[in-house]
GROMACS .gro file of C-alpha atoms in nm:
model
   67
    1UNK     CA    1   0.000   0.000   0.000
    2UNK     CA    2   0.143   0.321  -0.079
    3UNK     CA    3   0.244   0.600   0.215
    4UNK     CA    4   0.032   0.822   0.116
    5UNK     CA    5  -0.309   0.566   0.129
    6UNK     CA    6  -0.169   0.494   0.432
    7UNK     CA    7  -0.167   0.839   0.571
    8UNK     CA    8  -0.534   0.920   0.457
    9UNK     CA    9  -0.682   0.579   0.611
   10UNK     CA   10  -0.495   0.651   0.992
   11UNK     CA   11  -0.697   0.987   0.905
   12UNK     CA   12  -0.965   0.824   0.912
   13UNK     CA   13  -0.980   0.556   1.107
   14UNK     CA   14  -0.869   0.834   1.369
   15UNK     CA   15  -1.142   1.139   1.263
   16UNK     CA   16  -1.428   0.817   1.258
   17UNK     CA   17  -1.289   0.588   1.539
   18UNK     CA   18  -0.989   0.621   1.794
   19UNK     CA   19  -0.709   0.953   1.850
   20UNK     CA   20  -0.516   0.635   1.935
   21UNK     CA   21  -0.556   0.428   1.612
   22UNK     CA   22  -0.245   0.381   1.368
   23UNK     CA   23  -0.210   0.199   1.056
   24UNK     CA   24   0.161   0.037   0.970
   25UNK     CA   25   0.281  -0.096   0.640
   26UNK     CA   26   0.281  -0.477   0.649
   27UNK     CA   27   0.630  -0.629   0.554
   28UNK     CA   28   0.666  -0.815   0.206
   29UNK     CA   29   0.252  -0.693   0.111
   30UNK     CA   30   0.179  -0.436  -0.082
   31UNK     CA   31  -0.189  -0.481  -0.071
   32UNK     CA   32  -0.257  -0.424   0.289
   33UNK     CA   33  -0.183  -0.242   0.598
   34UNK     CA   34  -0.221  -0.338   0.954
   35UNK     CA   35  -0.442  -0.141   1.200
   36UNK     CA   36  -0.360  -0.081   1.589
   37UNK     CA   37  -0.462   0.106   1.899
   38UNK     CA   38  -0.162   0.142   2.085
   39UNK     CA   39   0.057  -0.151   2.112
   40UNK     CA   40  -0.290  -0.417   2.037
   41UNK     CA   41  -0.312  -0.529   1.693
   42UNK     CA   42  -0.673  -0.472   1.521
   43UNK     CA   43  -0.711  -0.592   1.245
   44UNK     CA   44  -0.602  -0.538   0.853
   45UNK     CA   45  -0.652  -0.319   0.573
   46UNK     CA   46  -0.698  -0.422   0.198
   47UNK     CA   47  -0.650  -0.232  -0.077
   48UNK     CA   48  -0.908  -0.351  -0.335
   49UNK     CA   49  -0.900  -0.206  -0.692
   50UNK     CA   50  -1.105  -0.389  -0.908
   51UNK     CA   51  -1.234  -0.240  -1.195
   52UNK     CA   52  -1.090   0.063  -1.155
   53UNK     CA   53  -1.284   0.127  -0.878
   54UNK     CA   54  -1.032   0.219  -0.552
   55UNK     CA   55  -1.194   0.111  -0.247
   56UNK     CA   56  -1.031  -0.054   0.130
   57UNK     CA   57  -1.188  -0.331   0.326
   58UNK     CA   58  -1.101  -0.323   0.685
   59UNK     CA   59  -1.111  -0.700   0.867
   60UNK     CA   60  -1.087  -0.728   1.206
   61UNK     CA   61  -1.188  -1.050   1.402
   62UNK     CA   62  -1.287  -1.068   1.790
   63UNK     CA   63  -1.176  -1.412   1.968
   64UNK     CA   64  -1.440  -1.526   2.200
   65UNK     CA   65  -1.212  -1.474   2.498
   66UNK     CA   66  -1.228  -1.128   2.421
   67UNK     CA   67  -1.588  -1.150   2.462
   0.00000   0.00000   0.00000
């Protein structure tokens, strides 16, 4: 994902969500980012552009523990 998609979706997720939330480049992908409050790990970030259409899916999944 490029640096500057990454910039405008920690924007957001921060304006819509959390002061706290950042979003970090994933290592050897280039279609996805990964989302954190703090130090605890979220979820991910996809970068979907299908035809032509730009759009980002955000995945997050919530263990039953956490429950």
């Amino acid at each position: 994902m490029k640096p500057d998609e990454i910039k405008k979706l920690e924007a957001y997720f921060k304006r819509t969500f959390n002061q706290a939330m950042v979003v970090k480049a994933r290592p050897r992908k280039d279609d996805s980012a990964e989302v954190y409050i703090g130090d605890e790990f979220l979820g991910v970030v996809f970068r979907d552009d299908e035809d032509g259409d730009l759009s980002f899916n955000f995945s997050m999944a919530i263990l039953d523990v956490d429950l």
